[in-house]
Short mmCIF file of C-alpha atoms and ligand atoms in Angstrom, two decimals:
data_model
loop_
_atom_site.label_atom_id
_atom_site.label_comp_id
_atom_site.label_asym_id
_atom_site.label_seq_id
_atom_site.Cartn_x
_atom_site.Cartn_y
_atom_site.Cartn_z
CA UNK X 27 6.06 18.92 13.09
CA UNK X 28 7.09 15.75 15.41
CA UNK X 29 5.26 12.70 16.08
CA UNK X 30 6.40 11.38 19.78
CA UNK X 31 4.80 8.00 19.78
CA UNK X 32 3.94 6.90 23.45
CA UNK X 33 4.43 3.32 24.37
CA UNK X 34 3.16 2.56 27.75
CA UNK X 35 0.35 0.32 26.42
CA UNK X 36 2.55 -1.89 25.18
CA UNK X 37 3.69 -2.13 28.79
CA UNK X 38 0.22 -2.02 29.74
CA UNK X 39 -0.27 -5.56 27.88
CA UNK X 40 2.40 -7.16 29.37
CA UNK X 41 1.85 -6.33 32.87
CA UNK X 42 -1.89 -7.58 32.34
CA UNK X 43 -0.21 -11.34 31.93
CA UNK X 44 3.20 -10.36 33.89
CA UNK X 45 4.78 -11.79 30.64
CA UNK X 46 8.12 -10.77 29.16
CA UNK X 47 5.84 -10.13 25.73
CA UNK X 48 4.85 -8.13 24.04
CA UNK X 49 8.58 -6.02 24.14
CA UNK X 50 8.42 -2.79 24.70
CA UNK X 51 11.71 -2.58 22.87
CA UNK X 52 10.59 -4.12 19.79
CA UNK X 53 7.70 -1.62 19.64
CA UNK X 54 10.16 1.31 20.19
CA UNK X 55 11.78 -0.15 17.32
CA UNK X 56 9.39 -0.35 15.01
CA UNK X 57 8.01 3.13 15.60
CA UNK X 58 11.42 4.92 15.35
CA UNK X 59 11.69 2.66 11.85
CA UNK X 60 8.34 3.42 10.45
CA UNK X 61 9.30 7.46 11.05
CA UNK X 62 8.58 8.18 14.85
CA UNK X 63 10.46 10.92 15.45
CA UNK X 64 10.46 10.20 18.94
CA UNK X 65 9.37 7.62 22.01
CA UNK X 66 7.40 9.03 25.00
CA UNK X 67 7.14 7.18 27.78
CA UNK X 68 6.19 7.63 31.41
CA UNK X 69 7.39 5.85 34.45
CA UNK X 70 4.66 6.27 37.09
CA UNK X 71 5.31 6.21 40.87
CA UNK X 72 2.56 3.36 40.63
CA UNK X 73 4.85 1.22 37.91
CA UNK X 74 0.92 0.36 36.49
CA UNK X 75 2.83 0.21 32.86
CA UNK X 76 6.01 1.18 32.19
CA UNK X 77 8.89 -0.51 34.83
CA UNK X 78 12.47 0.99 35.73
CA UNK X 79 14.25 -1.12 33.64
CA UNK X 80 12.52 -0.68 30.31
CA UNK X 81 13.80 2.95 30.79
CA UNK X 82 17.11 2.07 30.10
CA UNK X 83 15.92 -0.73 27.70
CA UNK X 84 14.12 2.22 25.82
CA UNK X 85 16.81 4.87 26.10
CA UNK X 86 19.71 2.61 24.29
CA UNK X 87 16.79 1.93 21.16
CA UNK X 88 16.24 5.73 20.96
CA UNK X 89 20.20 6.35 21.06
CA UNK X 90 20.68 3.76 18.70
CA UNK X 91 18.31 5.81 16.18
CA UNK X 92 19.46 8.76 17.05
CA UNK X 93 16.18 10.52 18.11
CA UNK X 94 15.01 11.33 21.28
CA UNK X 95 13.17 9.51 24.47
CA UNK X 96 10.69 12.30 25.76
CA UNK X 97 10.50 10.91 29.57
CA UNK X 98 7.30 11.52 31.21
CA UNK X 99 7.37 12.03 35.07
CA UNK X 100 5.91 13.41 37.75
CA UNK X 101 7.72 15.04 40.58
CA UNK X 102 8.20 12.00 42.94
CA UNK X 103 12.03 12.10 43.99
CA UNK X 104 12.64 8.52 43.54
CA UNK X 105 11.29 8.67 40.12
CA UNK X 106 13.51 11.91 38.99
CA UNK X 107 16.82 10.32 40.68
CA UNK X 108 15.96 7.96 37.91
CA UNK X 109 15.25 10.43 34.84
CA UNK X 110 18.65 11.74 36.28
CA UNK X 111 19.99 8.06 35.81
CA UNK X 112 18.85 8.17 32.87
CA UNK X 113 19.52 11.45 31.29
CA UNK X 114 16.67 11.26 28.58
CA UNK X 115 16.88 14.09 25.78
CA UNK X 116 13.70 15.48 26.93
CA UNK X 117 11.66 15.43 30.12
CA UNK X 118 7.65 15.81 30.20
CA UNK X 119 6.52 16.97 33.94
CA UNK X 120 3.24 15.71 34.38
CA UNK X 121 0.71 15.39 37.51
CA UNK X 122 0.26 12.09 38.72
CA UNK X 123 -2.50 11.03 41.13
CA UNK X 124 -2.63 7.31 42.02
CA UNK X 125 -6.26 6.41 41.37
CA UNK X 126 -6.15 8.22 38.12
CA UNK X 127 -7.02 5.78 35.21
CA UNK X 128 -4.77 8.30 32.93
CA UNK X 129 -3.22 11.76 33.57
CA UNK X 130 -5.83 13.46 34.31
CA UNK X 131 -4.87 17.47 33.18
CA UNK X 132 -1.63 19.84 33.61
CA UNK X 133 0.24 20.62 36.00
CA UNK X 134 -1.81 23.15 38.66
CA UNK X 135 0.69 25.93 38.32
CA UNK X 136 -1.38 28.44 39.98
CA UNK X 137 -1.00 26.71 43.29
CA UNK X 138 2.16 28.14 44.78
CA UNK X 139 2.85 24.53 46.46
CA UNK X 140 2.76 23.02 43.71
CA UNK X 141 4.78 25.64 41.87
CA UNK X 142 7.30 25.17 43.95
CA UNK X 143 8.01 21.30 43.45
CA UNK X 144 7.96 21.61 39.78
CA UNK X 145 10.42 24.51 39.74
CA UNK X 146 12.64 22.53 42.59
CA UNK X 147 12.44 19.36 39.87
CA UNK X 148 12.86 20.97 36.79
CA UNK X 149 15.99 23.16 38.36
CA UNK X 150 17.56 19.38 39.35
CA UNK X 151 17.33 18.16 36.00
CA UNK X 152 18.55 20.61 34.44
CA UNK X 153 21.19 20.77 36.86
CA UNK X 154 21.99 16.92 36.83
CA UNK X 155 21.61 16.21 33.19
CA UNK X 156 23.47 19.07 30.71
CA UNK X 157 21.64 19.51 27.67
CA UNK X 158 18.54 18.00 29.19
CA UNK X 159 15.31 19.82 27.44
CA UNK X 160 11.99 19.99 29.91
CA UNK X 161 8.33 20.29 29.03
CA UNK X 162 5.60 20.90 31.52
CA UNK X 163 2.70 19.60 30.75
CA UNK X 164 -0.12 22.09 31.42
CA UNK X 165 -4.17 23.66 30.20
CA UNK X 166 -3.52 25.92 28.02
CA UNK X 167 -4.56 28.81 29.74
CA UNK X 168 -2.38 32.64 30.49
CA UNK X 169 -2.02 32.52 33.85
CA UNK X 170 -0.78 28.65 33.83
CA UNK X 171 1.96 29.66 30.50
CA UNK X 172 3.03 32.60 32.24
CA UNK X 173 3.45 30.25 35.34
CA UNK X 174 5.35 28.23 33.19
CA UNK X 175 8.01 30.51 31.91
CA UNK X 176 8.91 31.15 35.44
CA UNK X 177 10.13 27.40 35.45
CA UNK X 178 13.18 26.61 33.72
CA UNK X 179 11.63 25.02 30.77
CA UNK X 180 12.01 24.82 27.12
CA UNK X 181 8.29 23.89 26.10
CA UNK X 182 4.75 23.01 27.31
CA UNK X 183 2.41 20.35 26.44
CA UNK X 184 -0.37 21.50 26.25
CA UNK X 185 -3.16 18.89 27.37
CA UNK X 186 -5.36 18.20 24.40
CA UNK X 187 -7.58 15.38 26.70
CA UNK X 188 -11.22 17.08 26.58
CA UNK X 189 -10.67 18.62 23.15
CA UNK X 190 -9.78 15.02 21.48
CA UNK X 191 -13.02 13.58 23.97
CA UNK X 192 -15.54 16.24 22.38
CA UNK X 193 -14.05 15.93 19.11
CA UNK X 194 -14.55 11.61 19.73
CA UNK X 195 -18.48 12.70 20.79
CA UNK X 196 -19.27 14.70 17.45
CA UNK X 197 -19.02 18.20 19.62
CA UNK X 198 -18.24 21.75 18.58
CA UNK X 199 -14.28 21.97 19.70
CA UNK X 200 -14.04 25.80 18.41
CA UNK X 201 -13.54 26.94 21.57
CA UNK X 202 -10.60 24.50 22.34
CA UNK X 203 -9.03 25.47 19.09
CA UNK X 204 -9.58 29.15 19.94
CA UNK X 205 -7.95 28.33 23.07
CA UNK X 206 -4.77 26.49 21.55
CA UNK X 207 -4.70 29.29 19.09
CA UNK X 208 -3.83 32.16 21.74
CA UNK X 209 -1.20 29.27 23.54
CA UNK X 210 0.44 29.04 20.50
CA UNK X 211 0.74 32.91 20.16
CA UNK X 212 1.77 33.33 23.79
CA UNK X 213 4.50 30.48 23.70
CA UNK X 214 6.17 31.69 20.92
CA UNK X 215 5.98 35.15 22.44
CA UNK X 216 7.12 33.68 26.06
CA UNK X 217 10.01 31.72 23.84
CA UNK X 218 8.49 28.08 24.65
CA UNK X 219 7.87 25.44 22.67
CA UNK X 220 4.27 24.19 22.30
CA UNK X 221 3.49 20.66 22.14
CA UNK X 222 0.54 18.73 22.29
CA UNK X 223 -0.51 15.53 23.73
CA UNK X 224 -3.35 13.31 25.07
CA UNK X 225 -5.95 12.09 23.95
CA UNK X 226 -5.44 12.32 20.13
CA UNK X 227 -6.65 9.97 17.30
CA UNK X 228 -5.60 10.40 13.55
CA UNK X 229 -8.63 12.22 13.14
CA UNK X 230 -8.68 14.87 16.13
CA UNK X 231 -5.22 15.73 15.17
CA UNK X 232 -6.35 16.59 11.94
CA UNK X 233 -7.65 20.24 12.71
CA UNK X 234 -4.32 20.61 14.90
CA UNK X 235 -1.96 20.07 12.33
CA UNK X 236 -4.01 21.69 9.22
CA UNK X 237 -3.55 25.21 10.95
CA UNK X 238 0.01 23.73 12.49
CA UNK X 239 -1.00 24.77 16.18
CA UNK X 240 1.51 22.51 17.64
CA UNK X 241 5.58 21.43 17.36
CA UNK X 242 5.06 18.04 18.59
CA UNK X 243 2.32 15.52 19.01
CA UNK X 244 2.85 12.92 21.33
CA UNK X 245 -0.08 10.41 20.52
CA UNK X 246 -0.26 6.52 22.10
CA UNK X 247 -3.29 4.86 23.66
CA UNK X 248 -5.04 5.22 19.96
CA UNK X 249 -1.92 4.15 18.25
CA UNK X 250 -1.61 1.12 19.93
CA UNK X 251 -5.34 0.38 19.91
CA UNK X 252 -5.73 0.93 16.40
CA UNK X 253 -2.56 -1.05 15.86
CA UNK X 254 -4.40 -4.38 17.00
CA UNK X 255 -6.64 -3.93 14.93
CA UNK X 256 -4.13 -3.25 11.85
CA UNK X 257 -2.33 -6.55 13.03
CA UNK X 258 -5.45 -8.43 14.00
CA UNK X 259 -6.46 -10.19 10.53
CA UNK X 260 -2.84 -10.78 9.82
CA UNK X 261 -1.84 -12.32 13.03
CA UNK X 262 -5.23 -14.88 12.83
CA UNK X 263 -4.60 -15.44 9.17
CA UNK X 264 -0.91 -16.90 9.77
CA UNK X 265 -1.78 -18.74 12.81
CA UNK X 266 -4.40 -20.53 10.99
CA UNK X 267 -2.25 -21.45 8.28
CA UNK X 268 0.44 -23.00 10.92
CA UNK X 269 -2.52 -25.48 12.19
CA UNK X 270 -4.02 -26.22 9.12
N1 PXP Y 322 1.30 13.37 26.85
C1 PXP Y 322 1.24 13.21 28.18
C2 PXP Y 322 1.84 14.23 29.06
C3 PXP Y 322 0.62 12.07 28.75
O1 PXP Y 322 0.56 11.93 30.08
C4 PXP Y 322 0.10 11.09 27.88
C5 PXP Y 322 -0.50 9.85 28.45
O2 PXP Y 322 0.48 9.14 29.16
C6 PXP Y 322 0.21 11.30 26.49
C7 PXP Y 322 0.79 12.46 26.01
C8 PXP Y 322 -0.34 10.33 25.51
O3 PXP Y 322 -1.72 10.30 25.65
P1 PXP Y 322 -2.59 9.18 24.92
O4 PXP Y 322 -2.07 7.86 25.37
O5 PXP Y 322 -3.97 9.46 25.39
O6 PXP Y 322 -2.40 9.39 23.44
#
């Protein structure tokens, strides 16, 4: 099982101030060197977070560890001429909207529009960058998988968003691990990989990973959330030892 750790929030903390901290390359650092087995991040059309040059930035830490950068984008030309520029190790389509707080769901696969640009994007990348491995991210439901295999992918993400919100409210998620149950099945009957990814704390992943529904888990708004407050004491402590 991989852990992709997703880093826009750093990004999301510098952009608040417009400030050259905190570095979203230190923090792909440190999460490769404390065991990441792989950064996630997603350049929106928007550039709300993530910015085209920490791409690059981003890609040369991953190379220099040796594991992979798992680009998130949507299908936007500008933004896959760079994810072509870049030539990640893996590419996560997602669907963007603009007024979206957060991705909001897969990829509507079931529209034939919208079937159509994903297959037109994925069949680019793969054409432009050899070797490149693709992941759409998607609901886990039949028709949307079968959709899927259509595409030339290697994997879907399956979007864990309202399970990880009703496990968050004390719900019964059954039925969402019922769901990713029969994913998993189809997937590794279809041949794809089956990741898993939004939403996730260190306690809705538990159930996940106990009966080892997923591949990969790409986790980050919690990470970095719960990472402020894993720093916070330290970071006051020192600073009021420097005054004193
Ligand atoms: N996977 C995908 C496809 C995403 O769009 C996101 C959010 O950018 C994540 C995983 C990570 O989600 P979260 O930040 O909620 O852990």
């Amino acid at each position: 099982m991989r852990l992709g750790v997703n880093i826009d929030h750093v990004a999301t903390l510098r952009q608040a101030r417009g400030e050259s901290y905190p570095s979203i390359v230190e923090a792909a650092h440190i999460c490769l060197d404390s065991g990441a087995d792989q950064i996630t991040i997603h350049l929106r059309e928007d550039r709300r977070h993530i910015q085209d040059t920490d791409v690059e930035a981003v890609r040369l830490v991953t190379k220099k560890f040796g594991k992979p950068l798992n680009l998130e984008v949507g299908v936007d030309p500008e933004i896959i001429d760079i994810a072509i520029a870049t030539a990640p190790d893996w590419i996560c389509v997602v669907p963007e909207k603009r007024e979206e707080k957060t991705t909001e769901g897969g990829l509507d696969l079931k529209s034939s529009e919208n079937f159509e640009k994903v297959k037109k994007a994925c069949e680019k990348l793969k054409k432009e960058i050899p070797g490149v491995m693709i992941s759409l991210f998607v609901e886990a439901d039949e028709e949307t998988l079968r959709a899927s295999k259509k595409i030339n992918c290697d994997a879907v993400e399956i979007h864990t968003g309202d399970f990880a919100r009703a496990h968050l409210n004390g719900e019964d998620t059954s039925h969402f691990v019922e769901q990713f149950r029969k994913s998993k099945a189809l997937c590794s009957e279809l041949g794809l990989g089956h990741h898993a990814g939004h939403g996730l704390t260190a306690e809705s992943v538990e159930p996940l990973v106990k009966e080892k529904l997923f591949v990969e888990y790409n986790i980050g708004h919690w990470v970095i959330c719960q990472a402020v407050f894993e720093g916070l004491s330290q970071v006051v402590g020192k600073l009021k030892a420097q005054i004193q």
